[in-house]
Coordinates of C-alpha atoms in Angstrom, one line a residue:
M1 CA 45.9 180.4 122.4
G2 CA 44.7 179.7 125.8
G3 CA 42.6 177.9 127.8
D4 CA 38.6 178.6 129.2
F5 CA 37.5 177.8 132.3
I6 CA 34.2 177.8 132.3
K7 CA 32.4 178.1 135.8
N8 CA 29.7 175.9 137.3
R9 CA 27.0 179.0 136.5
S10 CA 25.4 179.0 133.0
F11 CA 25.7 183.2 133.2
H12 CA 29.2 183.5 134.4
K13 CA 32.1 182.6 132.6
V14 CA 35.7 183.4 133.6
E15 CA 38.5 182.8 131.4
F16 CA 41.8 182.4 132.1
Q17 CA 45.1 181.2 129.9
A18 CA 46.7 177.7 131.7
V19 CA 50.6 177.6 131.4
I20 CA 52.4 174.3 132.3
M21 CA 55.5 174.3 133.0
A22 CA 57.6 171.2 131.9
A23 CA 60.7 172.3 131.0
G24 CA 62.9 171.6 134.4
L25 CA 65.6 169.5 133.7
G26 CA 64.8 167.8 137.1
S27 CA 68.3 168.5 138.4
R28 CA 67.4 166.5 141.8
M29 CA 66.6 163.3 139.9
M30 CA 69.3 163.3 137.1
D31 CA 70.1 159.6 137.5
L32 CA 66.6 159.2 136.3
T33 CA 66.6 162.1 133.9
V34 CA 70.1 161.1 131.8
R35 CA 67.8 159.7 129.1
T36 CA 64.2 160.5 130.0
P37 CA 63.2 163.7 130.1
K38 CA 61.5 164.9 133.1
P39 CA 58.0 165.4 131.6
L40 CA 58.2 161.8 130.5
L41 CA 59.1 160.0 133.6
P42 CA 56.2 157.5 134.4
I43 CA 54.0 157.8 137.4
G44 CA 51.5 155.2 138.2
N45 CA 52.4 154.0 134.8
K46 CA 51.4 157.4 133.0
P47 CA 54.1 160.4 132.2
M48 CA 54.3 163.0 134.7
V49 CA 53.2 165.6 132.4
W50 CA 49.7 163.7 132.2
Y51 CA 48.6 165.1 135.6
S52 CA 48.8 168.3 134.4
V53 CA 47.3 168.3 131.6
S54 CA 44.4 166.0 133.0
L55 CA 43.3 168.5 135.8
L56 CA 43.4 170.7 133.1
E57 CA 41.3 168.9 131.0
E58 CA 38.6 168.1 133.3
A59 CA 38.3 171.4 134.8
G60 CA 37.1 172.4 131.4
F61 CA 40.1 173.9 129.5
K62 CA 40.3 173.2 125.8
D63 CA 43.5 174.9 125.1
A64 CA 46.9 175.5 127.0
F65 CA 50.4 176.6 126.4
I66 CA 52.9 174.1 127.3
V67 CA 56.8 174.8 128.0
I68 CA 59.0 172.3 127.2
R69 CA 62.9 171.7 126.3
K70 CA 63.6 171.3 122.4
S71 CA 65.1 167.9 122.8
A72 CA 61.4 167.1 124.0
L73 CA 59.3 168.3 121.8
K74 CA 59.0 165.1 119.6
D75 CA 58.7 162.5 122.5
V76 CA 56.3 164.9 124.6
K77 CA 53.7 165.2 121.7
K78 CA 53.8 161.5 120.6
T79 CA 53.3 160.7 124.5
L80 CA 50.2 163.0 124.8
E81 CA 48.6 162.5 121.6
E82 CA 49.0 158.6 120.9
V83 CA 50.5 156.8 123.8
H84 CA 48.3 158.9 126.8
P85 CA 45.8 161.0 124.3
V86 CA 44.6 164.2 126.0
N87 CA 41.2 166.3 124.3
I88 CA 43.0 169.6 125.2
N89 CA 44.6 171.7 122.3
L90 CA 48.5 172.2 123.5
E91 CA 50.2 175.1 122.0
Y92 CA 54.0 174.2 122.4
I93 CA 56.3 176.3 123.7
L94 CA 60.2 175.6 122.8
I95 CA 62.9 176.4 125.5
S96 CA 66.9 175.8 124.6
D97 CA 68.8 172.7 125.8
S98 CA 71.1 174.9 127.4
E99 CA 69.2 177.6 128.9
E100 CA 68.4 178.5 132.5
S101 CA 65.1 179.9 132.9
G102 CA 62.7 180.0 135.9
T103 CA 59.3 180.2 135.7
A104 CA 59.2 184.0 136.3
D105 CA 61.8 184.1 133.0
I106 CA 59.2 182.0 131.3
L107 CA 56.0 184.1 131.6
R108 CA 58.2 187.1 130.8
H109 CA 59.1 185.1 127.2
I110 CA 55.4 184.5 126.4
K111 CA 54.1 187.7 127.8
D112 CA 52.6 188.7 124.4
K113 CA 50.5 185.9 124.3
I114 CA 48.6 186.4 127.3
T115 CA 45.7 188.3 127.1
T116 CA 43.6 187.3 130.5
D117 CA 44.7 186.1 133.6
L118 CA 46.2 183.1 134.0
L119 CA 46.5 180.0 135.7
V120 CA 50.3 178.4 136.0
V121 CA 51.0 174.6 136.7
S122 CA 53.9 172.5 136.9
C123 CA 54.3 169.9 135.5
D124 CA 55.6 167.7 138.3
L125 CA 52.7 168.1 140.5
V126 CA 49.9 165.1 141.4
V127 CA 46.7 166.7 142.6
E128 CA 43.2 166.6 143.3
I129 CA 41.6 169.3 143.4
L130 CA 38.2 171.4 142.5
L131 CA 39.7 174.2 141.0
Q132 CA 36.6 175.6 141.3
N133 CA 37.5 176.5 144.6
L134 CA 40.8 178.3 144.1
V135 CA 38.9 180.0 141.2
D136 CA 36.4 181.0 143.6
L137 CA 38.5 182.4 146.1
H138 CA 40.7 184.8 143.5
R139 CA 37.8 186.2 142.7
I140 CA 36.0 187.1 145.8
K141 CA 39.3 188.3 146.9
D142 CA 39.9 190.1 144.1
A143 CA 43.6 188.5 144.3
D144 CA 46.4 189.2 142.8
L145 CA 48.0 185.7 142.6
T146 CA 46.7 182.8 144.7
M147 CA 48.4 180.0 145.5
L148 CA 47.7 176.4 146.1
L149 CA 49.6 175.0 149.6
A150 CA 48.5 171.5 151.1
P151 CA 50.4 169.7 154.3
E152 CA 53.6 168.8 153.0
P153 CA 54.0 164.9 152.5
D154 CA 55.5 162.1 155.0
I155 CA 58.2 160.9 153.3
S156 CA 59.8 159.2 156.7
Q157 CA 58.9 155.8 155.1
T158 CA 59.1 156.0 151.4
S159 CA 61.0 153.4 150.1
V160 CA 64.1 155.1 148.0
P161 CA 66.9 153.8 146.1
C162 CA 70.1 154.5 148.8
P163 CA 68.8 154.9 152.4
K164 CA 71.2 157.5 152.8
V165 CA 69.3 159.8 150.2
N166 CA 68.7 163.1 151.6
R167 CA 64.7 163.1 152.9
K168 CA 64.5 166.9 153.6
L169 CA 61.9 169.1 152.7
E170 CA 62.5 172.4 151.0
Q171 CA 60.2 174.4 154.1
D172 CA 59.0 178.0 154.4
Y173 CA 57.6 180.1 157.2
I174 CA 54.0 180.9 155.9
G175 CA 51.7 183.1 157.8
I176 CA 47.9 183.1 156.6
E177 CA 45.0 185.0 158.3
E178 CA 42.4 182.7 159.1
N179 CA 39.4 184.7 157.8
T180 CA 40.4 186.2 155.0
K181 CA 43.1 183.7 153.5
R182 CA 45.2 185.9 152.8
V183 CA 49.2 185.3 152.8
V184 CA 50.6 187.9 154.9
Y185 CA 54.2 186.3 156.1
M186 CA 56.7 184.0 153.7
K187 CA 60.2 183.1 154.4
A188 CA 62.3 179.9 153.3
V189 CA 63.4 178.1 156.7
S190 CA 66.7 177.1 155.2
D191 CA 67.3 181.8 155.5
C192 CA 66.2 181.5 159.3
P193 CA 68.9 178.8 161.2
E194 CA 68.1 180.9 164.5
G195 CA 64.6 180.9 164.0
H196 CA 62.4 183.8 162.7
N197 CA 61.6 187.2 164.0
L198 CA 58.2 189.0 163.3
N199 CA 58.1 193.1 162.9
V200 CA 56.0 194.7 165.3
S201 CA 54.7 196.5 162.4
L202 CA 53.5 193.2 160.6
L203 CA 51.7 192.4 164.1
E204 CA 49.9 195.5 164.0
R205 CA 48.6 195.3 160.6
H206 CA 47.9 191.6 160.8
P207 CA 47.0 191.0 164.6
S208 CA 45.4 187.3 164.1
F209 CA 47.0 185.4 161.1
T210 CA 48.9 181.4 161.8
I211 CA 52.2 180.3 160.9
S212 CA 53.1 177.2 159.6
K213 CA 56.5 175.7 158.1
R214 CA 54.0 172.2 157.2
L215 CA 52.5 173.8 154.3
M216 CA 54.0 172.7 150.7
D217 CA 53.7 175.1 147.8
A218 CA 52.1 173.1 144.8
H219 CA 53.3 175.4 142.1
L220 CA 49.9 175.8 140.9
Y221 CA 48.9 179.9 141.0
L222 CA 46.3 182.2 139.6
M223 CA 47.3 185.3 138.4
K224 CA 45.9 188.6 137.1
K225 CA 47.4 189.3 133.9
E226 CA 48.7 192.7 135.7
M227 CA 51.5 190.4 137.0
L228 CA 53.3 190.6 133.8
D229 CA 53.8 193.8 133.9
V230 CA 55.7 193.6 137.0
L231 CA 57.5 190.7 135.9
V232 CA 59.0 192.9 133.6
D233 CA 59.6 195.7 135.3
C234 CA 61.5 193.5 137.9
S235 CA 63.7 192.1 135.3
H236 CA 65.8 190.6 138.0
I237 CA 63.0 188.1 139.3
S238 CA 63.6 184.5 137.9
M239 CA 61.2 182.7 140.2
V240 CA 57.7 182.8 141.3
K241 CA 57.9 180.7 144.7
G242 CA 61.0 182.4 145.7
E243 CA 60.8 186.1 144.5
L244 CA 57.8 187.2 143.1
V245 CA 55.5 185.7 146.1
P246 CA 57.7 187.0 148.7
M247 CA 57.4 190.1 147.2
L248 CA 54.0 190.3 147.1
V249 CA 53.4 189.3 150.7
N250 CA 55.7 192.3 151.8
K251 CA 53.8 194.5 150.0
K252 CA 57.0 195.8 147.9
V253 CA 54.4 195.5 144.7
E254 CA 51.9 198.3 143.1
I255 CA 49.7 197.1 140.3
T256 CA 47.1 199.2 138.4
K257 CA 43.4 198.4 139.2
K258 CA 40.3 199.2 137.8
Q259 CA 38.3 201.2 140.5
K260 CA 36.9 199.4 142.8
L261 CA 33.1 199.6 144.6
G262 CA 32.7 201.5 147.5
N263 CA 31.2 200.3 151.3
S264 CA 28.0 199.0 149.4
G265 CA 29.3 196.5 147.9
Q266 CA 27.1 196.3 145.2
I267 CA 26.2 197.6 141.0
G268 CA 23.2 198.0 139.2
L269 CA 22.4 198.9 135.5
D270 CA 22.5 202.7 136.5
D271 CA 26.5 202.1 136.6
F272 CA 26.8 201.2 133.1
P273 CA 26.2 204.4 131.1
A274 CA 24.4 204.3 127.7
D275 CA 22.2 206.8 125.1
D276 CA 18.7 206.8 125.0
D277 CA 19.3 204.5 122.0
E278 CA 21.9 202.4 123.4
E279 CA 21.3 198.6 124.6
I280 CA 23.0 197.4 127.3
D281 CA 24.4 194.2 127.0
L282 CA 23.0 192.0 129.9
D283 CA 25.3 189.0 130.1
E284 CA 28.5 191.9 130.2
A285 CA 26.7 193.6 132.6
V286 CA 26.0 190.6 134.5
E287 CA 30.0 189.4 134.6
Q288 CA 30.6 192.9 135.8
M289 CA 28.7 192.8 138.8
C290 CA 29.7 189.0 139.9
L291 CA 33.4 190.3 139.3
N292 CA 32.9 193.5 141.2
Y293 CA 34.4 195.9 139.3
V294 CA 32.7 199.3 137.9
P295 CA 33.2 199.4 134.0
K296 CA 34.4 202.9 132.6
R297 CA 35.7 204.5 135.8
G298 CA 39.3 205.5 136.7
E299 CA 42.1 203.3 137.7
V300 CA 44.0 203.5 140.9
R301 CA 47.5 202.2 142.2
Q302 CA 47.0 199.5 144.7
R303 CA 49.6 197.4 146.9
A304 CA 49.4 193.8 145.4
M305 CA 48.1 190.8 147.1
C306 CA 48.5 187.2 147.6
Y307 CA 46.0 184.9 148.7
A308 CA 46.4 181.0 149.5
H309 CA 43.8 178.0 149.3
V310 CA 44.8 175.1 151.4
L311 CA 43.8 172.0 150.4
E312 CA 42.9 170.3 153.9
T313 CA 42.5 167.0 152.7
G314 CA 43.0 164.8 149.7
L315 CA 46.1 163.6 147.0
C316 CA 49.0 166.7 146.5
I317 CA 52.4 166.1 145.9
R318 CA 55.0 167.4 144.1
A319 CA 57.5 164.6 142.1
N320 CA 60.5 167.3 141.6
T321 CA 63.1 165.3 144.0
L322 CA 63.9 161.2 143.9
V323 CA 61.9 160.9 147.2
T324 CA 58.7 162.5 146.2
Y325 CA 59.2 161.0 143.0
C326 CA 58.8 157.5 144.4
E327 CA 56.6 158.5 147.0
A328 CA 54.0 160.0 144.1
N329 CA 54.6 156.2 142.4
R330 CA 53.6 154.7 145.9
Q331 CA 50.4 156.8 146.4
I332 CA 49.1 156.4 142.8
A333 CA 49.6 152.7 143.0
K334 CA 48.0 152.4 145.9
R335 CA 45.1 154.4 145.0
E336 CA 44.6 153.0 141.6
A337 CA 44.9 149.4 142.7
A338 CA 42.4 149.8 144.7
Q339 CA 40.0 151.5 142.2
N340 CA 40.8 147.9 140.0
L341 CA 40.4 145.8 143.0
A342 CA 36.6 147.6 143.4
K343 CA 36.2 146.5 139.6
A344 CA 36.8 143.5 139.5
P345 CA 36.3 141.7 143.3
A346 CA 36.9 138.5 142.0
T347 CA 40.6 138.9 141.0
T348 CA 44.1 140.3 142.8
G349 CA 43.2 144.3 141.8
A350 CA 46.8 144.9 140.8
T351 CA 47.2 141.8 138.3
A352 CA 43.4 142.2 136.8
G353 CA 44.7 143.1 133.8
A354 CA 48.3 141.8 133.4
T355 CA 48.7 138.7 131.1
G356 CA 50.8 135.3 131.7
K357 CA 50.7 132.6 134.1
Q358 CA 49.0 133.3 137.4
S359 CA 50.4 134.9 140.0
Q360 CA 49.5 134.6 143.4
Q361 CA 52.1 136.6 145.6
T362 CA 51.0 140.2 144.6
S363 CA 49.9 142.7 146.7
T364 CA 46.9 144.4 146.1
D365 CA 48.5 147.7 146.8
S366 CA 50.8 147.2 143.5
L367 CA 50.0 148.7 140.1
I368 CA 50.8 146.3 137.1
S369 CA 50.3 147.2 133.8
E370 CA 47.4 145.4 131.7
S371 CA 50.1 145.1 128.8
A372 CA 53.0 143.5 131.4
T373 CA 53.4 139.7 131.0
L374 CA 54.0 137.6 134.6
G375 CA 55.8 134.1 134.6
E376 CA 54.7 131.6 137.4
R377 CA 55.2 132.4 141.1
V378 CA 56.2 136.1 140.5
G379 CA 55.9 138.0 144.0
I380 CA 55.2 141.8 143.8
K381 CA 54.8 143.8 147.0
W382 CA 54.4 147.7 147.0
S383 CA 55.5 148.2 143.2
V384 CA 54.7 149.8 139.5
I385 CA 55.5 147.5 136.8
G386 CA 55.0 149.5 133.4
D387 CA 54.0 148.7 130.0
H388 CA 55.0 145.6 127.8
S389 CA 57.4 144.7 130.8
K390 CA 58.0 141.3 130.7
I391 CA 58.3 139.5 134.9
K392 CA 59.8 135.9 134.0
D393 CA 59.3 133.4 136.3
Q394 CA 60.0 133.4 139.9
V395 CA 60.9 137.0 140.1
K396 CA 60.9 139.0 143.5
I397 CA 60.0 142.7 143.4
T398 CA 59.3 144.9 146.8
N399 CA 58.8 148.5 146.5
C400 CA 59.9 148.9 143.2
V401 CA 59.0 151.7 139.8
I402 CA 60.1 149.1 136.7
M403 CA 59.4 151.4 133.6
D404 CA 58.0 150.3 130.2
H405 CA 59.2 147.4 128.0
V406 CA 61.7 146.1 131.4
T407 CA 62.5 142.9 131.1
I408 CA 63.4 140.6 134.4
D409 CA 64.7 137.3 133.5
S410 CA 63.8 134.0 136.0
G411 CA 65.1 134.3 139.4
A412 CA 66.2 137.8 139.7
V413 CA 65.4 139.4 142.8
L414 CA 64.9 143.5 143.1
T415 CA 63.9 145.2 146.3
G416 CA 63.6 149.3 146.7
C417 CA 65.2 150.0 142.9
I418 CA 63.8 151.9 139.9
V419 CA 64.4 150.3 136.7
G420 CA 64.6 152.5 133.6
D421 CA 62.7 151.8 130.4
N422 CA 64.2 149.4 127.7
A423 CA 66.4 147.5 130.7
H424 CA 67.2 144.1 130.8
I425 CA 67.8 142.3 134.6
L426 CA 69.4 139.3 133.6
G427 CA 68.4 135.8 135.4
K428 CA 69.3 135.8 139.3
A429 CA 70.6 139.1 139.7
E430 CA 70.1 141.0 143.3
L431 CA 69.6 144.6 143.3
K432 CA 69.0 146.4 146.5
D433 CA 68.4 150.2 146.6
S434 CA 69.7 150.5 142.8
I435 CA 68.8 152.8 140.3
V436 CA 68.9 151.1 136.6
G437 CA 69.4 153.3 133.8
S438 CA 67.1 153.3 130.3
G439 CA 68.2 150.7 128.3
Q440 CA 71.2 149.3 130.4
T441 CA 71.7 145.4 130.7
V442 CA 72.2 144.5 134.3
N443 CA 74.4 141.1 134.5
L444 CA 74.7 138.3 137.3
G445 CA 75.6 139.5 140.4
K446 CA 74.4 141.4 143.7
Y447 CA 74.6 145.3 143.8
S448 CA 73.4 147.6 146.4
N449 CA 73.5 151.5 146.6
E450 CA 74.8 151.7 143.1
V451 CA 73.9 153.6 139.9
L452 CA 73.5 151.6 136.6
L453 CA 74.1 154.2 133.8
D454 CA 76.1 152.6 131.3
A455 CA 76.5 149.0 131.1
N456 CA 80.3 149.1 132.0
Q457 CA 80.3 151.6 134.7
M458 CA 78.7 152.0 138.2
M459 CA 78.5 154.6 140.3
E460 CA 77.7 154.7 143.9
I461 CA 75.7 157.0 145.2

């Protein structure tokens, strides 16, 4: 069971099987994932995993694999089938809660289920992209692996619980040939504390390429099926981005390919041998021509090659740290609130669907669920308010993410906070740069730079 991606050409179908990686533990945001599985953390009032599933659905996929932890199966299925239903058939691949598996480990695990080339996407990716562009590059270049890159997000001003949180993003030196889009150099910045040196042989082979450390690997890959054989042969590889891609870039991998054309670059029907009474399947012939393959020819060993599609503009962010999670919420809230405002220009865009008493202090770049209720004189700025949350009179909320079924009593003030689902903030409590865990009750008092995971326990960040 996999996914069929239909290109926008009536005569040409390219098959991929899609794999959504949603088994991460969220180790860089454990304060949020103690009780909520990472794929279900809300971004703009939708679960994180919804964005990757929706990306595939919009691209034309009918089926996909989704890899999750066993303990998250029930909640993830309910969310994607009932709460935020998607129109795509999902086959769940379960990983033990105690198992630590990288992307490459998981791909080896499901190898027997893969029969075509595949698309791999992380569940923490929020992106606006026409996948067609990535597919075109992958096929035109006959790439073994094609990766999506994008400018790293600007998180310098992102409001995050605890001002001293580490805002440093993982960076890589990535060298790309401008004319071919081939990735010819890749090395983690952390591996080059004193800068990096380029080999003369690299410059001889690729005299013109650009190196940048401001491009983010979006963890969206197109791979040839043969890459799975590489992973089986190289069983020590655990990660695609950190291990497989550098191996491809450094030309340390060879795979078996169908023999390609000579310099003419053309295929004719004469290339399809047939007996006098044997008919040629024209659809198959045209597809083979478009794929630039010669059928029924010999096989050759070639070095595997990696290419990159760089998303120049548009939304692209990985919500895999506390900082980028907050930034993803900010960007989604800003975009969706603007859309709501355009649809209902006579009302405040952010509160167009919320029920309750009128609020005149809600900014248009906040996103408030239609099922939330607001009291009188509520002030909400640059925040996300989740489903069925109750915000009572004279509450002030700034730069916050309020998840589902949260109750905030009258007079409370929250600034730069994340509040988990089913939490209860009692009246006139003041919270700044703090995290409130799911189901917690916060008593009257002032809290700053704290993580409240238990009603009787506070842990300073």
